[in-house]
Coordinates of C-alpha atoms and ligand atoms in Angstrom, one line a residue:
M78 CA 89.1 251.2 249.3
S79 CA 90.0 247.5 248.8
A80 CA 89.1 244.9 251.4
T81 CA 91.5 244.4 254.3
P82 CA 93.1 240.9 254.2
V83 CA 92.4 239.2 257.6
L84 CA 93.2 236.0 259.4
I85 CA 91.0 235.2 262.4
D86 CA 92.4 233.1 265.2
C87 CA 89.5 232.1 267.4
D88 CA 87.9 229.7 270.0
P89 CA 84.2 229.6 269.1
G90 CA 82.3 230.5 271.3
H91 CA 79.1 232.3 270.5
D92 CA 80.7 235.7 270.2
D93 CA 83.6 234.3 268.1
A94 CA 80.9 232.8 265.9
I95 CA 79.3 236.2 265.2
A96 CA 82.8 237.7 264.5
L97 CA 83.2 234.9 261.8
V98 CA 79.8 235.7 260.3
M99 CA 80.6 239.4 260.1
A100 CA 84.0 238.8 258.6
H101 CA 82.5 236.5 255.9
R102 CA 79.7 238.9 255.0
S103 CA 81.6 242.2 255.1
P104 CA 82.8 243.6 251.7
D105 CA 85.5 245.4 253.6
I106 CA 87.1 242.1 254.9
D107 CA 89.0 239.6 252.7
L108 CA 89.0 236.6 255.1
L109 CA 92.0 234.5 254.1
G110 CA 91.6 231.9 256.8
V111 CA 90.5 230.9 260.2
T112 CA 92.7 229.2 262.8
T113 CA 91.4 227.6 266.0
V114 CA 92.7 227.5 269.6
C115 CA 91.5 226.0 272.9
G116 CA 89.8 228.5 275.3
N117 CA 86.0 228.7 275.5
A118 CA 86.1 224.9 275.0
T119 CA 88.6 222.2 274.2
L120 CA 90.4 222.4 270.9
D121 CA 88.4 219.6 269.4
R122 CA 85.3 221.4 270.2
T123 CA 86.3 224.9 269.0
T124 CA 87.6 223.4 265.7
T125 CA 84.3 221.5 265.2
N126 CA 82.4 224.7 266.0
A127 CA 84.4 226.7 263.5
R128 CA 83.8 224.1 260.8
R129 CA 80.1 224.0 261.6
I130 CA 79.7 227.8 261.5
M131 CA 81.8 228.2 258.3
E132 CA 79.7 225.5 256.6
F133 CA 76.4 227.0 257.7
I134 CA 77.3 230.4 256.3
G135 CA 78.6 229.0 253.1
A136 CA 82.3 229.9 253.7
T137 CA 83.7 226.5 252.8
D138 CA 86.3 228.0 250.5
T139 CA 87.9 229.7 253.5
P140 CA 90.6 227.4 255.0
I141 CA 90.4 226.4 258.6
A142 CA 93.6 225.2 260.4
E143 CA 93.7 223.8 263.9
G144 CA 96.1 225.2 266.4
C145 CA 97.2 224.7 270.0
R146 CA 95.5 222.3 272.4
E147 CA 96.9 223.9 275.6
P148 CA 98.3 227.2 276.7
L149 CA 102.1 227.7 276.4
A150 CA 103.0 227.1 280.0
R151 CA 99.9 226.3 282.1
P152 CA 97.1 223.8 282.2
L153 CA 94.0 224.8 280.3
V154 CA 91.2 226.5 282.2
L155 CA 88.1 226.5 280.0
G156 CA 85.8 229.5 279.7
T157 CA 82.4 229.3 281.2
A158 CA 80.3 231.6 279.1
D159 CA 79.3 229.3 276.2
G160 CA 78.4 226.0 277.7
P161 CA 80.5 222.8 277.6
S162 CA 80.3 222.5 273.7
G163 CA 81.5 226.1 273.3
L164 CA 78.4 226.7 271.2
D165 CA 75.5 225.4 273.3
G166 CA 71.9 226.2 272.2
T167 CA 72.4 225.8 268.4
P168 CA 70.7 222.7 267.2
D169 CA 70.2 223.9 263.7
L170 CA 73.8 223.9 262.6
P171 CA 75.0 221.2 260.1
E172 CA 77.4 218.6 261.4
A173 CA 81.0 219.4 260.5
S174 CA 82.0 217.9 257.2
M175 CA 84.4 220.4 255.6
A176 CA 88.0 219.2 255.6
L177 CA 90.5 220.9 257.8
D178 CA 93.7 222.4 256.3
E179 CA 96.4 219.9 256.9
R180 CA 98.8 222.4 258.4
H181 CA 99.1 223.4 262.0
A182 CA 97.6 226.8 262.6
V183 CA 101.0 228.3 263.2
D184 CA 102.4 227.0 259.9
F185 CA 99.2 228.0 258.1
I186 CA 99.6 231.6 259.4
A187 CA 103.2 231.6 258.3
D188 CA 102.6 230.3 254.8
T189 CA 99.7 232.8 254.4
L190 CA 101.8 235.8 255.5
A191 CA 104.8 234.6 253.4
S192 CA 102.8 234.4 250.2
A193 CA 100.7 237.6 250.7
S194 CA 101.2 240.6 248.5
E195 CA 100.4 243.0 251.2
P196 CA 100.5 243.1 255.0
I197 CA 97.8 241.1 256.8
T198 CA 95.7 242.0 259.8
L199 CA 95.5 239.3 262.5
V200 CA 92.3 239.3 264.6
P201 CA 92.7 237.0 267.6
T202 CA 89.5 236.4 269.5
G203 CA 90.7 233.7 271.8
P204 CA 93.8 233.0 274.0
L205 CA 96.9 234.1 272.2
T206 CA 98.7 230.8 272.2
N207 CA 98.8 230.3 268.4
I208 CA 99.9 233.9 267.7
A209 CA 102.7 233.7 270.3
L210 CA 104.0 230.4 269.0
F211 CA 103.9 231.8 265.4
L212 CA 106.0 234.8 266.6
L213 CA 108.5 232.4 268.3
K214 CA 108.7 230.1 265.4
Y215 CA 108.7 232.6 262.5
P216 CA 110.2 235.9 263.8
H217 CA 111.3 236.8 260.3
L218 CA 107.7 236.9 259.2
K219 CA 106.6 239.4 261.9
D220 CA 106.9 242.3 259.4
R221 CA 104.3 240.8 257.2
I222 CA 101.7 241.5 259.8
G223 CA 100.0 244.8 259.2
R224 CA 98.5 245.0 262.6
I225 CA 96.9 242.8 265.3
V226 CA 93.5 243.8 266.6
L227 CA 92.7 241.4 269.4
M228 CA 89.9 240.9 271.9
G229 CA 91.6 240.9 275.2
G230 CA 92.4 242.8 278.4
A231 CA 90.7 244.9 281.1
F232 CA 92.2 248.2 282.1
Y233 CA 89.8 250.7 283.6
R234 CA 87.1 248.4 284.7
R235 CA 87.0 245.3 286.9
S236 CA 86.5 242.2 284.9
E237 CA 83.6 239.8 285.0
Y238 CA 86.2 237.0 285.4
I239 CA 87.5 235.7 288.7
T240 CA 90.1 238.5 289.3
P241 CA 90.6 241.8 287.5
T242 CA 91.5 239.9 284.4
E243 CA 89.9 239.1 281.1
F244 CA 89.6 235.5 280.0
N245 CA 91.7 235.5 276.8
I246 CA 94.7 236.9 278.7
F247 CA 94.1 234.9 281.8
C248 CA 93.9 231.7 279.9
D249 CA 97.4 232.1 278.4
P250 CA 99.2 235.1 280.0
E251 CA 102.6 234.0 278.8
A252 CA 101.4 234.0 275.2
A253 CA 99.8 237.4 275.6
N254 CA 103.0 238.7 277.1
I255 CA 104.9 237.6 273.9
V256 CA 102.3 239.2 271.6
V257 CA 102.1 242.6 273.4
N258 CA 106.0 242.9 273.5
S259 CA 106.5 241.7 269.9
G260 CA 106.9 245.1 268.4
V261 CA 103.9 244.5 266.1
D262 CA 101.2 247.2 266.0
V263 CA 98.7 245.8 268.6
T264 CA 95.3 247.2 269.4
M265 CA 93.6 245.7 272.4
V266 CA 89.8 245.7 272.4
G267 CA 89.1 244.8 276.0
L268 CA 86.3 244.6 278.4
D269 CA 86.4 248.4 278.9
V270 CA 84.6 248.7 275.5
T271 CA 83.2 245.2 274.9
M272 CA 81.0 245.4 278.0
H273 CA 79.3 248.3 276.3
V274 CA 78.1 246.3 273.4
L275 CA 75.4 244.4 275.1
V276 CA 72.5 242.4 273.6
E277 CA 69.5 243.4 275.6
E278 CA 65.7 243.8 274.8
P279 CA 66.1 246.5 272.0
Q280 CA 68.8 244.5 270.3
F281 CA 66.8 241.3 270.4
A282 CA 63.8 243.2 268.9
E283 CA 65.9 244.4 266.0
L284 CA 67.6 241.0 265.5
G285 CA 64.2 239.3 265.6
K286 CA 63.2 241.2 262.5
I287 CA 65.9 239.5 260.4
D288 CA 63.8 236.7 259.0
T289 CA 66.4 234.5 257.4
P290 CA 68.0 231.1 258.5
L291 CA 71.1 233.0 259.6
G292 CA 69.1 235.6 261.5
K293 CA 67.3 232.8 263.4
V294 CA 70.5 231.0 264.2
V295 CA 72.2 234.2 265.5
L296 CA 69.1 234.8 267.6
D297 CA 69.4 231.3 269.0
W298 CA 73.0 231.8 269.8
L299 CA 72.4 235.1 271.5
A300 CA 69.4 233.8 273.5
F301 CA 71.5 231.1 275.0
Y302 CA 74.5 233.4 275.5
E303 CA 72.5 236.2 277.0
K304 CA 70.9 233.9 279.6
L305 CA 74.2 232.6 280.7
H306 CA 75.8 236.1 280.9
R307 CA 72.9 237.4 282.8
G308 CA 73.2 234.6 285.3
I309 CA 76.9 235.3 285.8
M310 CA 77.1 239.1 285.5
G311 CA 73.5 240.4 285.6
V312 CA 73.7 242.1 282.2
G313 CA 73.0 241.0 278.6
G314 CA 75.4 239.2 276.3
A315 CA 78.5 241.2 275.5
L316 CA 79.6 241.0 271.9
H317 CA 83.3 241.0 272.7
D318 CA 84.8 239.3 269.7
P319 CA 82.5 240.9 267.1
L320 CA 83.6 244.3 268.3
A321 CA 87.3 243.5 267.6
L322 CA 86.4 242.4 264.1
A323 CA 84.2 245.5 263.6
V324 CA 87.1 247.8 264.5
V325 CA 88.9 246.4 261.4
I326 CA 85.9 247.3 259.3
D327 CA 85.4 250.7 260.9
P328 CA 88.2 252.0 263.2
S329 CA 86.2 255.0 264.1
L330 CA 83.9 252.8 266.2
I331 CA 86.3 253.1 269.1
E332 CA 88.5 255.7 270.7
T333 CA 92.0 254.6 271.8
R334 CA 95.0 255.5 273.9
P335 CA 98.6 254.3 273.5
A336 CA 100.0 252.7 276.7
H337 CA 102.6 250.4 278.0
I338 CA 101.0 247.3 279.4
A339 CA 102.4 244.6 281.7
I340 CA 100.8 241.3 282.3
D341 CA 101.0 239.8 285.8
L342 CA 102.6 236.4 285.3
T343 CA 103.4 235.7 288.9
G344 CA 100.6 237.0 291.2
S345 CA 98.0 234.7 292.7
H346 CA 94.7 236.6 292.7
M347 CA 96.0 239.2 290.2
F348 CA 97.5 236.6 287.9
G349 CA 96.7 237.4 284.3
A350 CA 95.8 241.0 285.0
T351 CA 96.7 243.6 282.4
V352 CA 98.2 246.6 284.1
A353 CA 98.4 249.8 281.9
D354 CA 100.8 252.7 282.2
F355 CA 99.1 255.5 280.2
W356 CA 101.5 258.3 281.3
N357 CA 104.9 256.6 280.8
E358 CA 105.4 256.7 284.5
R359 CA 107.8 253.7 284.4
G360 CA 109.6 255.1 281.4
E361 CA 108.9 252.1 279.3
G362 CA 107.3 253.9 276.3
T363 CA 104.3 252.2 274.7
N364 CA 103.7 248.7 273.5
V365 CA 100.0 248.6 272.7
T366 CA 97.0 250.8 271.7
I367 CA 94.0 250.3 274.1
A368 CA 90.4 250.8 273.2
T369 CA 88.9 253.2 275.7
S370 CA 85.3 253.9 274.5
V371 CA 83.0 252.6 271.8
D372 CA 80.0 253.9 269.8
S373 CA 77.7 250.9 270.6
D374 CA 74.8 252.1 268.4
R375 CA 77.0 252.3 265.4
F376 CA 78.4 248.9 266.1
F377 CA 74.9 247.4 266.2
D378 CA 73.9 249.2 263.0
L379 CA 76.9 247.5 261.3
L380 CA 75.9 244.2 262.7
Y381 CA 72.3 244.4 261.6
G382 CA 73.4 245.6 258.2
L383 CA 75.7 242.7 257.6
L384 CA 73.1 240.2 258.8
R385 CA 70.3 241.7 256.6
D386 CA 72.5 241.7 253.6
E387 CA 71.1 239.1 251.2
R388 CA 74.3 237.0 250.9
G389 CA 74.2 233.3 251.5
V390 CA 71.9 232.0 254.3
Ligands
LIG190 C1 86.5 236.6 275.7 O1 86.5 235.3 276.3 C2 85.5 234.5 275.7 O2 84.5 234.1 276.6 C3 84.9 235.3 274.6 O3 84.8 234.5 273.4 C4 85.8 236.4 274.3 O4 86.8 236.2 273.4 C5 85.8 237.7 276.6 O5 86.5 237.8 277.8
LIG191 CA1 86.6 234.2 272.0

C-alpha cells in the first residue's frame, strides 16, 4: 500500500514532538507539512519547537507554516504538561534555523489540499483553531480532506484537566465545535485511550536500549514529561499525540464507536466538556467516531520499531 499523505497541525509539546518523529520515520506516512498553533505554549514557542525538532530529525524538506496565536473566541490558557518552553528538558536540540513557509497555516493547508492528487489526512494534535479557521475560510476544499484523526476529547473517563475536559478541546472549544460538525470524517483519539499508553519503567527500559542521538533525545523528553505528569496525575507520561498519529499508520490499534458529540460552550465548570450520545438518544445521528480502547503493547512496538530504524539521527 502507498503511504498516506498527512498534514500535522500541532503545538509541540513533548508528545507532539514524538508524533512528528514517528510521522517522519514511518514509511506508511507521507508527511506533506507541519502547521503550528498555540496551546501547550505560546505560538512563538510551539513554532520554534517544531523547527528545532524537524531540523534535529533531518526533516528540513518538510514545510512548516505558522498558524493562530489565540483561540477563536477566548483568551489563551496555556497547557501545563510541558514546561514554559513547551519542550523543557531538551538541551541537545539545535537552535531553530530552517525557514518557515511564508504562508499562514490556514492558507498553507488550503494550497496543499488544492494541489493534492488524492485526499489528505489531517492529524491535529493541538487546539483546533487552525483547522476550524481553514474550514470557515475554504469550505469548498473540505472534500479534499480524506479524514481527520485528532487527539482530543474525554468521554468515558474523567479528565486529568481541571474539569471533565481534555486540554485541546478546552483550549478552543468553539473551534472544536466547528470541526466535529463539519461533516468531515472525524476520529477522536481522546483521553479514554491515550491515558492507556503510558511511559513507565518497562517502557523506559526499552527506550534506553535505543543507543542513537534520537533515542537519547526522546528519552530526555520523556524523562522530563513523565516527571511532570506523575506530579500532576500520579501516573507516567501519556503519549496522547503519538497515538493519534499511530492510528493513521495502523487503524487496528484502536477500537471505535460512532457517536454524536456536543461540546459544552456555555457551562462554567463543565465548559469545554465533550458529551457523547452513543445511542442516538437525542436523535441527532452521529458526527464523529470515538476511540474506545487501545492495544497499548502494539502501539509501543510500533514506536520502538520506528525509533530503532536506522534512518537519520
Ligand atoms: C493534549 O494536550 C497537550 O498537553 C498534549 O500535547 C496533547 O495534545 C492532551 O490532553
Ligand atoms: Ca499537543
